[in-house]
PDB file of C-alpha atoms in Angstrom:
ATOM      1  CA  MET A1334     -50.490  94.357 -15.446  1.00 50.00           C
ATOM      2  CA  ASP A1335     -49.191  90.834 -14.968  1.00 48.00           C
ATOM      3  CA  HIS A1336     -46.297  91.587 -17.323  1.00 48.00           C
ATOM      4  CA  PHE A1337     -45.404  94.664 -15.263  1.00 42.00           C
ATOM      5  CA  ILE A1338     -45.420  92.686 -11.973  1.00 45.00           C
ATOM      6  CA  GLU A1339     -43.236  89.961 -13.480  1.00 49.00           C
ATOM      7  CA  THR A1340     -40.768  92.606 -14.730  1.00 51.00           C
ATOM      8  CA  MET A1341     -40.574  94.174 -11.269  1.00 52.00           C
ATOM      9  CA  GLU A1342     -40.004  90.740  -9.592  1.00 51.00           C
ATOM     10  CA  ILE A1343     -37.182  89.949 -12.053  1.00 50.00           C
ATOM     11  CA  LYS A1344     -35.483  93.293 -11.321  1.00 52.00           C
ATOM     12  CA  GLN A1345     -35.907  92.779  -7.574  1.00 54.00           C
ATOM     13  CA  ALA A1346     -34.408  89.266  -7.806  1.00 51.00           C
ATOM     14  CA  GLN A1347     -31.463  90.635  -9.823  1.00 54.00           C
ATOM     15  CA  THR A1348     -30.903  93.348  -7.209  1.00 54.00           C
ATOM     16  CA  GLU A1349     -30.955  90.811  -4.326  1.00 51.00           C
ATOM     17  CA  ALA A1350     -28.537  88.548  -6.213  1.00 50.00           C
ATOM     18  CA  LYS A1351     -26.191  91.481  -6.765  1.00 49.00           C
ATOM     19  CA  ILE A1352     -26.286  92.389  -3.053  1.00 46.00           C
ATOM     20  CA  CYS A1353     -25.646  88.809  -1.988  1.00 49.00           C
ATOM     21  CA  SER A1354     -22.665  88.560  -4.324  1.00 49.00           C
ATOM     22  CA  HIS A1355     -20.968  91.395  -2.335  1.00 47.00           C
ATOM     23  CA  THR A1356     -21.781  89.775   1.032  1.00 45.00           C
ATOM     24  CA  ASN A1357     -19.227  87.618   2.897  1.00 44.00           C
ATOM     25  CA  VAL A1358     -20.434  85.028   5.350  1.00 42.00           C
ATOM     26  CA  ASP A1359     -18.338  84.551   8.484  1.00 43.00           C
ATOM     27  CA  SER A1360     -17.363  80.928   8.904  1.00 43.00           C
ATOM     28  CA  GLN A1361     -17.780  81.146  12.671  1.00 43.00           C
ATOM     29  CA  SER A1362     -21.183  82.871  12.723  1.00 42.00           C
ATOM     30  CA  PRO A1363     -24.459  82.519  10.701  1.00 40.00           C
ATOM     31  CA  THR A1364     -24.775  86.302  10.629  1.00 38.00           C
ATOM     32  CA  PRO A1365     -23.579  87.754   7.285  1.00 39.00           C
ATOM     33  CA  VAL A1366     -20.866  90.367   7.449  1.00 39.00           C
ATOM     34  CA  GLY A1367     -20.956  93.058   4.800  1.00 41.00           C
ATOM     35  CA  SER A1368     -18.044  94.087   2.630  1.00 42.00           C
ATOM     36  CA  PRO A1369     -16.482  97.468   3.478  1.00 43.00           C
ATOM     37  CA  SER A1370     -17.013  98.588  -0.107  1.00 44.00           C
ATOM     38  CA  SER A1371     -20.759  99.064   0.447  1.00 43.00           C
ATOM     39  CA  GLU A1372     -21.993 100.305   3.821  1.00 44.00           C
ATOM     40  CA  HIS A1373     -25.688  99.661   3.042  1.00 43.00           C
ATOM     41  CA  GLU A1374     -25.056  95.903   3.074  1.00 44.00           C
ATOM     42  CA  TYR A1375     -24.933  95.982   6.914  1.00 40.00           C
ATOM     43  CA  ALA A1376     -28.694  96.456   6.731  1.00 44.00           C
ATOM     44  CA  LEU A1377     -28.912  92.746   5.939  1.00 48.00           C
ATOM     45  CA  VAL A1378     -28.267  92.053   9.695  1.00 47.00           C
ATOM     46  CA  SER A1379     -31.592  92.362  11.391  1.00 53.00           C
ATOM     47  CA  PRO A1380     -31.680  94.029  14.828  1.00 55.00           C
ATOM     48  CA  GLY A1381     -32.947  90.910  16.554  1.00 57.00           C
ATOM     49  CA  THR A1382     -30.295  88.553  15.169  1.00 57.00           C
ATOM     50  CA  PRO A1383     -28.449  86.837  18.092  1.00 61.00           C
ATOM     51  CA  VAL A1384     -24.637  87.100  18.142  1.00 57.00           C
ATOM     52  CA  ARG A1385     -22.741  83.942  19.030  1.00 66.00           C
ATOM     53  CA  GLN A1386     -20.330  84.493  21.920  1.00 66.00           C
ATOM     54  CA  PRO A1387     -17.101  82.493  22.362  1.00 66.00           C
ATOM     55  CA  PRO A1388     -17.536  79.620  24.844  1.00 71.00           C
ATOM     56  CA  ILE A1389     -16.275  80.191  28.373  1.00 71.00           C
ATOM     57  CA  PRO A1390     -13.513  77.659  29.191  1.00 62.00           C
ATOM     58  CA  LYS A1391     -14.033  75.342  32.095  1.00 65.00           C
ATOM     59  CA  PRO A1392     -11.724  75.654  35.128  1.00 60.00           C
ATOM     60  CA  GLU A1393     -10.036  72.331  34.377  1.00 56.00           C
ATOM     61  CA  GLU A1394      -9.364  73.477  30.795  1.00 56.00           C
ATOM     62  CA  ILE A1395      -7.453  76.574  31.911  1.00 53.00           C
ATOM     63  CA  HIS A1396      -3.731  75.870  31.892  1.00 56.00           C
ATOM     64  CA  SER A1397      -2.195  76.372  35.317  1.00 55.00           C
ATOM     65  CA  ILE A1398       0.761  78.698  35.687  1.00 51.00           C
ATOM     66  CA  PRO A1399       3.974  76.641  35.720  1.00 54.00           C
ATOM     67  CA  GLU A1400       5.731  76.637  39.083  1.00 55.00           C
ATOM     68  CA  VAL A1401       9.072  78.380  39.356  1.00 59.00           C
ATOM     69  CA  ARG A1402      11.843  75.806  39.667  1.00 59.00           C
ATOM     70  CA  LYS A1403      13.262  75.729  43.167  1.00 75.00           C
ATOM     71  CA  PHE A1404      17.022  75.389  43.436  1.00 81.00           C
ATOM     72  CA  ALA A1405      18.627  73.609  46.344  1.00 88.00           C
ATOM     73  CA  ASN A1406      21.038  75.404  48.650  1.00 91.00           C
ATOM     74  CA  PRO A1407      24.565  74.630  47.384  1.00 94.00           C
ATOM     75  CA  ALA A1408      26.293  76.177  50.417  1.00 94.00           C
ATOM     76  CA  PRO A1409      26.278  73.008  52.617  1.00 95.00           C
ATOM     77  CA  LEU A1410      27.896  71.028  49.797  1.00 96.00           C
ATOM     78  CA  GLY A1411      30.662  73.588  49.387  1.00 96.00           C
ATOM     79  CA  LEU A1412      31.200  73.828  53.151  1.00 96.00           C
ATOM     80  CA  CYS A1413      31.425  70.026  53.524  1.00 97.00           C
ATOM     81  CA  ALA A1414      33.938  69.838  50.667  1.00 96.00           C
ATOM     82  CA  PHE A1415      36.057  72.509  52.287  1.00 96.00           C
ATOM     83  CA  ALA A1416      35.788  70.982  55.758  1.00 96.00           C
ATOM     84  CA  LEU A1417      36.916  67.485  54.804  1.00 95.00           C
ATOM     85  CA  THR A1418      39.840  68.671  52.701  1.00 94.00           C
ATOM     86  CA  SER A1419      40.963  71.150  55.340  1.00 94.00           C
ATOM     87  CA  PHE A1420      40.756  68.439  57.987  1.00 94.00           C
ATOM     88  CA  MET A1421      42.920  66.041  55.940  1.00 90.00           C
ATOM     89  CA  SER A1422      45.487  68.712  55.155  1.00 90.00           C
ATOM     90  CA  ASN A1423      45.852  70.123  58.678  1.00 91.00           C
ATOM     91  CA  ILE A1424      46.150  66.697  60.268  1.00 90.00           C
ATOM     92  CA  MET A1425      49.578  66.549  58.619  1.00 87.00           C
ATOM     93  CA  ASN A1426      50.468  69.950  60.059  1.00 86.00           C
ATOM     94  CA  VAL A1427      49.566  68.803  63.579  1.00 88.00           C
ATOM     95  CA  HIS A1428      51.188  65.355  63.291  1.00 78.00           C
ATOM     96  CA  LEU A1429      54.462  66.417  61.747  1.00 64.00           C
ATOM     97  CA  GLY A1430      55.517  62.847  61.040  1.00 64.00           C
ATOM     98  CA  LEU A1431      52.903  62.503  58.280  1.00 64.00           C
ATOM     99  CA  THR A1432      53.764  63.384  54.695  1.00 63.00           C
ATOM    100  CA  THR A1433      51.647  64.280  51.687  1.00 62.00           C
ATOM    101  CA  ALA A1434      49.525  61.256  50.836  1.00 67.00           C
ATOM    102  CA  ALA A1435      47.472  60.318  47.812  1.00 72.00           C
ATOM    103  CA  GLU A1436      44.297  60.656  49.905  1.00 75.00           C
ATOM    104  CA  ASN A1437      45.104  64.273  50.636  1.00 79.00           C
ATOM    105  CA  VAL A1438      45.967  65.131  47.032  1.00 84.00           C
ATOM    106  CA  GLY A1439      42.886  63.314  45.710  1.00 85.00           C
ATOM    107  CA  SER A1440      40.491  65.048  48.099  1.00 86.00           C
ATOM    108  CA  ALA A1441      42.101  68.414  47.295  1.00 89.00           C
ATOM    109  CA  LEU A1442      41.665  67.942  43.537  1.00 91.00           C
ATOM    110  CA  ILE A1443      38.200  66.351  43.489  1.00 92.00           C
ATOM    111  CA  TYR A1444      36.156  67.036  46.609  1.00 93.00           C
ATOM    112  CA  GLY A1445      37.729  70.196  47.990  1.00 93.00           C
ATOM    113  CA  GLY A1446      38.597  71.590  44.575  1.00 94.00           C
ATOM    114  CA  THR A1447      36.195  70.591  41.826  1.00 95.00           C
ATOM    115  CA  VAL A1448      33.060  70.104  43.951  1.00 95.00           C
ATOM    116  CA  GLN A1449      33.624  73.360  45.818  1.00 95.00           C
ATOM    117  CA  LEU A1450      34.193  75.166  42.512  1.00 95.00           C
ATOM    118  CA  LEU A1451      30.866  73.816  41.226  1.00 96.00           C
ATOM    119  CA  ALA A1452      29.121  74.950  44.421  1.00 96.00           C
ATOM    120  CA  GLY A1453      30.483  78.437  43.800  1.00 96.00           C
ATOM    121  CA  MET A1454      29.114  78.438  40.257  1.00 95.00           C
ATOM    122  CA  TRP A1455      25.685  77.410  41.543  1.00 95.00           C
ATOM    123  CA  GLU A1456      25.834  80.177  44.141  1.00 95.00           C
ATOM    124  CA  MET A1457      26.622  82.597  41.323  1.00 93.00           C
ATOM    125  CA  ALA A1458      23.505  81.430  39.470  1.00 92.00           C
ATOM    126  CA  LEU A1459      21.471  82.123  42.601  1.00 92.00           C
ATOM    127  CA  GLY A1460      22.914  85.627  42.854  1.00 92.00           C
ATOM    128  CA  ASN A1461      24.959  85.097  46.065  1.00 93.00           C
ATOM    129  CA  THR A1462      28.104  87.117  45.417  1.00 94.00           C
ATOM    130  CA  PHE A1463      29.869  86.372  48.699  1.00 95.00           C
ATOM    131  CA  SER A1464      29.281  82.604  48.570  1.00 95.00           C
ATOM    132  CA  ALA A1465      30.190  82.424  44.884  1.00 96.00           C
ATOM    133  CA  THR A1466      33.453  84.315  45.443  1.00 96.00           C
ATOM    134  CA  SER A1467      34.482  82.297  48.474  1.00 96.00           C
ATOM    135  CA  PHE A1468      33.623  78.842  47.129  1.00 96.00           C
ATOM    136  CA  CYS A1469      35.160  79.433  43.695  1.00 97.00           C
ATOM    137  CA  SER A1470      38.300  80.936  45.220  1.00 97.00           C
ATOM    138  CA  TYR A1471      38.904  78.257  47.843  1.00 96.00           C
ATOM    139  CA  GLY A1472      38.011  75.554  45.341  1.00 96.00           C
ATOM    140  CA  ALA A1473      40.731  76.906  43.058  1.00 96.00           C
ATOM    141  CA  TYR A1474      43.065  77.030  46.089  1.00 95.00           C
ATOM    142  CA  TRP A1475      42.633  73.346  46.817  1.00 94.00           C
ATOM    143  CA  ILE A1476      43.150  72.420  43.163  1.00 94.00           C
ATOM    144  CA  THR A1477      46.362  74.470  43.149  1.00 93.00           C
ATOM    145  CA  PHE A1478      47.448  72.933  46.436  1.00 89.00           C
ATOM    146  CA  GLY A1479      46.887  69.436  45.057  1.00 88.00           C
ATOM    147  CA  VAL A1480      48.872  70.184  41.901  1.00 90.00           C
ATOM    148  CA  ILE A1481      51.742  71.687  43.920  1.00 87.00           C
ATOM    149  CA  SER A1482      51.811  68.714  46.287  1.00 80.00           C
ATOM    150  CA  ASP A1483      51.894  66.347  43.344  1.00 77.00           C
ATOM    151  CA  LEU A1484      54.675  68.207  41.531  1.00 79.00           C
ATOM    152  CA  GLU A1485      56.879  68.521  44.600  1.00 71.00           C
ATOM    153  CA  GLY A1486      57.770  64.851  44.347  1.00 63.00           C
ATOM    154  CA  THR A1487      59.039  65.043  40.765  1.00 61.00           C
ATOM    155  CA  LYS A1488      62.754  65.074  40.068  1.00 52.00           C
ATOM    156  CA  VAL A1489      62.522  68.140  37.828  1.00 50.00           C
ATOM    157  CA  ILE A1490      61.153  70.363  40.598  1.00 54.00           C
ATOM    158  CA  ALA A1491      63.496  68.963  43.248  1.00 52.00           C
ATOM    159  CA  ALA A1492      66.640  69.420  41.136  1.00 47.00           C
ATOM    160  CA  SER A1493      65.949  73.064  40.268  1.00 49.00           C
ATOM    161  CA  GLU A1494      65.402  74.290  43.836  1.00 58.00           C
ATOM    162  CA  THR A1495      67.881  75.682  46.311  1.00 72.00           C
ATOM    163  CA  VAL A1496      67.663  75.319  50.085  1.00 74.00           C
ATOM    164  CA  CYS A1497      64.384  76.709  51.489  1.00 82.00           C
ATOM    165  CA  GLN A1498      63.259  78.034  48.108  1.00 85.00           C
ATOM    166  CA  LYS A1499      60.221  75.767  48.054  1.00 85.00           C
ATOM    167  CA  GLU A1500      59.278  76.670  51.647  1.00 87.00           C
ATOM    168  CA  ILE A1501      59.637  80.432  51.084  1.00 90.00           C
ATOM    169  CA  LEU A1502      57.505  80.307  47.936  1.00 90.00           C
ATOM    170  CA  MET A1503      54.875  78.283  49.798  1.00 91.00           C
ATOM    171  CA  GLY A1504      54.982  80.828  52.603  1.00 93.00           C
ATOM    172  CA  LEU A1505      54.335  83.680  50.163  1.00 95.00           C
ATOM    173  CA  PHE A1506      51.515  81.649  48.608  1.00 95.00           C
ATOM    174  CA  LEU A1507      49.857  81.140  51.994  1.00 95.00           C
ATOM    175  CA  LEU A1508      50.327  84.771  53.021  1.00 96.00           C
ATOM    176  CA  ALA A1509      48.576  85.862  49.825  1.00 97.00           C
ATOM    177  CA  TRP A1510      45.631  83.690  50.819  1.00 97.00           C
ATOM    178  CA  PHE A1511      45.789  85.231  54.280  1.00 97.00           C
ATOM    179  CA  ILE A1512      45.200  88.652  52.676  1.00 97.00           C
ATOM    180  CA  PHE A1513      42.252  87.349  50.679  1.00 97.00           C
ATOM    181  CA  THR A1514      40.739  85.582  53.688  1.00 97.00           C
ATOM    182  CA  THR A1515      41.051  88.758  55.787  1.00 97.00           C
ATOM    183  CA  MET A1516      39.047  90.579  53.153  1.00 96.00           C
ATOM    184  CA  MET A1517      36.380  87.861  53.243  1.00 96.00           C
ATOM    185  CA  LEU A1518      36.450  87.886  57.052  1.00 96.00           C
ATOM    186  CA  LEU A1519      35.386  91.536  57.119  1.00 96.00           C
ATOM    187  CA  CYS A1520      32.404  90.646  54.947  1.00 94.00           C
ATOM    188  CA  THR A1521      31.095  88.176  57.529  1.00 93.00           C
ATOM    189  CA  LEU A1522      30.507  90.773  60.252  1.00 91.00           C
ATOM    190  CA  LYS A1523      26.841  91.080  59.204  1.00 88.00           C
ATOM    191  CA  THR A1524      26.173  87.359  58.701  1.00 88.00           C
ATOM    192  CA  SER A1525      26.500  85.118  61.764  1.00 91.00           C
ATOM    193  CA  LEU A1526      28.962  84.344  64.526  1.00 93.00           C
ATOM    194  CA  ALA A1527      29.471  80.790  63.231  1.00 94.00           C
ATOM    195  CA  MET A1528      30.444  82.047  59.777  1.00 95.00           C
ATOM    196  CA  PHE A1529      32.711  84.694  61.283  1.00 96.00           C
ATOM    197  CA  LEU A1530      34.537  82.068  63.365  1.00 96.00           C
ATOM    198  CA  LEU A1531      35.013  79.894  60.296  1.00 97.00           C
ATOM    199  CA  PHE A1532      36.822  82.642  58.411  1.00 97.00           C
ATOM    200  CA  PHE A1533      38.708  83.761  61.527  1.00 97.00           C
ATOM    201  CA  PHE A1534      40.126  80.288  62.147  1.00 97.00           C
ATOM    202  CA  LEU A1535      40.961  79.959  58.466  1.00 97.00           C
ATOM    203  CA  ASP A1536      42.626  83.352  58.454  1.00 97.00           C
ATOM    204  CA  MET A1537      44.857  82.416  61.389  1.00 97.00           C
ATOM    205  CA  ASN A1538      45.612  79.100  59.715  1.00 97.00           C
ATOM    206  CA  TYR A1539      46.952  80.805  56.574  1.00 97.00           C
ATOM    207  CA  LEU A1540      48.873  83.384  58.593  1.00 97.00           C
ATOM    208  CA  LEU A1541      50.652  80.928  60.882  1.00 96.00           C
ATOM    209  CA  LEU A1542      51.417  78.413  58.131  1.00 95.00           C
ATOM    210  CA  GLY A1543      52.784  81.214  55.958  1.00 95.00           C
ATOM    211  CA  ILE A1544      55.025  82.426  58.797  1.00 95.00           C
ATOM    212  CA  ALA A1545      56.188  78.876  59.520  1.00 93.00           C
ATOM    213  CA  ASN A1546      57.272  78.401  55.921  1.00 92.00           C
ATOM    214  CA  MET A1547      58.899  81.822  55.696  1.00 92.00           C
ATOM    215  CA  GLN A1548      61.034  81.004  58.785  1.00 90.00           C
ATOM    216  CA  CYS A1549      62.703  78.129  56.995  1.00 86.00           C
ATOM    217  CA  ASP A1550      66.139  77.173  58.252  1.00 84.00           C
ATOM    218  CA  GLN A1551      68.214  74.616  56.384  1.00 79.00           C
ATOM    219  CA  GLY A1552      65.145  73.281  54.649  1.00 75.00           C
ATOM    220  CA  LEU A1553      63.109  72.944  57.857  1.00 82.00           C
ATOM    221  CA  VAL A1554      60.075  75.067  58.683  1.00 85.00           C
ATOM    222  CA  ALA A1555      59.233  76.385  62.154  1.00 87.00           C
ATOM    223  CA  THR A1556      57.496  73.298  63.515  1.00 88.00           C
ATOM    224  CA  SER A1557      55.908  74.943  66.544  1.00 91.00           C
ATOM    225  CA  VAL A1558      54.266  77.671  64.480  1.00 93.00           C
ATOM    226  CA  GLN A1559      53.198  75.112  61.881  1.00 92.00           C
ATOM    227  CA  ARG A1560      51.537  72.966  64.535  1.00 93.00           C
ATOM    228  CA  VAL A1561      49.570  75.886  65.991  1.00 95.00           C
ATOM    229  CA  GLY A1562      48.501  76.824  62.467  1.00 95.00           C
ATOM    230  CA  GLY A1563      47.352  73.235  61.962  1.00 94.00           C
ATOM    231  CA  TYR A1564      45.143  73.429  65.053  1.00 96.00           C
ATOM    232  CA  PHE A1565      43.510  76.570  63.688  1.00 97.00           C
ATOM    233  CA  GLY A1566      42.957  74.730  60.421  1.00 96.00           C
ATOM    234  CA  LEU A1567      41.188  71.917  62.263  1.00 96.00           C
ATOM    235  CA  LEU A1568      39.005  74.450  64.029  1.00 97.00           C
ATOM    236  CA  ALA A1569      38.133  75.941  60.648  1.00 97.00           C
ATOM    237  CA  ALA A1570      37.183  72.478  59.366  1.00 97.00           C
ATOM    238  CA  PHE A1571      34.865  71.832  62.306  1.00 97.00           C
ATOM    239  CA  ALA A1572      33.348  75.308  61.947  1.00 97.00           C
ATOM    240  CA  ALA A1573      32.676  74.611  58.270  1.00 97.00           C
ATOM    241  CA  TRP A1574      30.990  71.323  59.151  1.00 97.00           C
ATOM    242  CA  TYR A1575      28.858  73.096  61.744  1.00 96.00           C
ATOM    243  CA  ASN A1576      27.695  75.725  59.232  1.00 96.00           C
ATOM    244  CA  ALA A1577      26.969  72.990  56.703  1.00 95.00           C
ATOM    245  CA  PHE A1578      24.922  71.065  59.274  1.00 95.00           C
ATOM    246  CA  ALA A1579      22.923  74.206  60.056  1.00 93.00           C
ATOM    247  CA  GLY A1580      22.101  74.551  56.354  1.00 92.00           C
ATOM    248  CA  ILE A1581      21.035  70.894  55.948  1.00 93.00           C
ATOM    249  CA  PHE A1582      19.202  70.478  59.256  1.00 92.00           C
ATOM    250  CA  ASP A1583      16.410  72.849  58.271  1.00 84.00           C
ATOM    251  CA  LYS A1584      12.615  72.573  58.615  1.00 82.00           C
ATOM    252  CA  SER A1585      12.438  69.764  56.053  1.00 84.00           C
ATOM    253  CA  ASN A1586      15.178  67.628  57.628  1.00 87.00           C
ATOM    254  CA  GLY A1587      15.308  68.623  61.300  1.00 85.00           C
ATOM    255  CA  PHE A1588      13.184  69.346  64.315  1.00 88.00           C
ATOM    256  CA  PHE A1589      14.765  72.645  65.359  1.00 87.00           C
ATOM    257  CA  ASN A1590      16.911  75.445  64.045  1.00 87.00           C
ATOM    258  CA  VAL A1591      20.642  75.054  64.615  1.00 90.00           C
ATOM    259  CA  PRO A1592      21.855  78.189  66.466  1.00 89.00           C
ATOM    260  CA  LEU A1593      24.416  80.213  64.516  1.00 89.00           C
ATOM    261  CA  GLY A1594      24.679  83.262  66.725  1.00 90.00           C
ATOM    262  CA  HIS A1595      24.464  86.854  65.527  1.00 85.00           C
ATOM    263  CA  PHE A1596      26.244  90.058  66.310  1.00 84.00           C
ATOM    264  CA  PRO A1597      24.194  92.850  67.941  1.00 83.00           C
ATOM    265  CA  TRP A1598      24.474  94.969  64.795  1.00 79.00           C
ATOM    266  CA  SER A1599      23.468  92.203  62.384  1.00 75.00           C
ATOM    267  CA  PRO A1600      20.237  92.620  60.344  1.00 74.00           C
ATOM    268  CA  ALA A1601      18.784  89.450  61.940  1.00 69.00           C
ATOM    269  CA  VAL A1602      19.016  90.893  65.443  1.00 69.00           C
ATOM    270  CA  ARG A1603      17.575  94.228  64.336  1.00 68.00           C
ATOM    271  CA  ALA A1604      14.641  92.513  62.662  1.00 70.00           C
ATOM    272  CA  HIS A1605      14.047  90.458  65.810  1.00 61.00           C
ATOM    273  CA  HIS A1606      14.013  93.589  67.992  1.00 60.00           C
ATOM    274  CA  GLY A1607      11.740  95.315  65.486  1.00 62.00           C
ATOM    275  CA  LYS A1608       9.097  92.613  65.899  1.00 59.00           C
ATOM    276  CA  PHE A1609       8.952  93.175  69.646  1.00 53.00           C
ATOM    277  CA  LYS A1610       8.776  96.934  69.230  1.00 58.00           C
ATOM    278  CA  GLY A1611       5.879  96.513  66.830  1.00 53.00           C
ATOM    279  CA  VAL A1612       4.003  94.423  69.398  1.00 51.00           C
TER     280      VAL A1612
END
């Protein structure tokens, strides 16, 4: 009888050792996990065995969502660059005794040209099609204007020109910009009155200066038309500075909103009337 019991205990021990050899132990839990090759091994997990749950992270351990980077408004920079360069250039058109100076060429190439071109690229990154097109275009205009003004003094350019050839070509150049500015002027009818006046003054500036150069007589442009065009250019410069000031003097830098004026059909006026109708 004792021999029979010992034989049964040996067989039972061998069976348990065989079952344990097919059992994998999870490194993260004390509960054994059976191998998929033998389904009966799951019976080794007793019904009352507790299952370890993953720890709940503390609020300070949860990573906060990174803030979206806020880009500054590049429009005031581009408007200031345009305003200063336009002011310097049109002062010579009003005071006809002044000639092209290094200050004018330098501001056209660097501030009015390069800086305004960069402002247009930043507007493009922000998705503002109108601002990107206008800043990049007028930045390229001032760079071209500076290069032309610099090359006009060279002997090679002066020797190859006939009477009024330079003035007529400059007139065609300015009239081409008048066409472009007219197109941009029509796109400001839904923005603000201040922006519309800026492009209107600039449009008249290009038109009158182009006509003055086209009416060249014996190498002299029409001085009266050129002077009136210069006054419109100065008005465009001051309008650009005003729009730039309105963009800088916001809630973070000023105490009130700078009035820009809106047309009756503009979206801003419609939204304002819609608020009162809702009340």
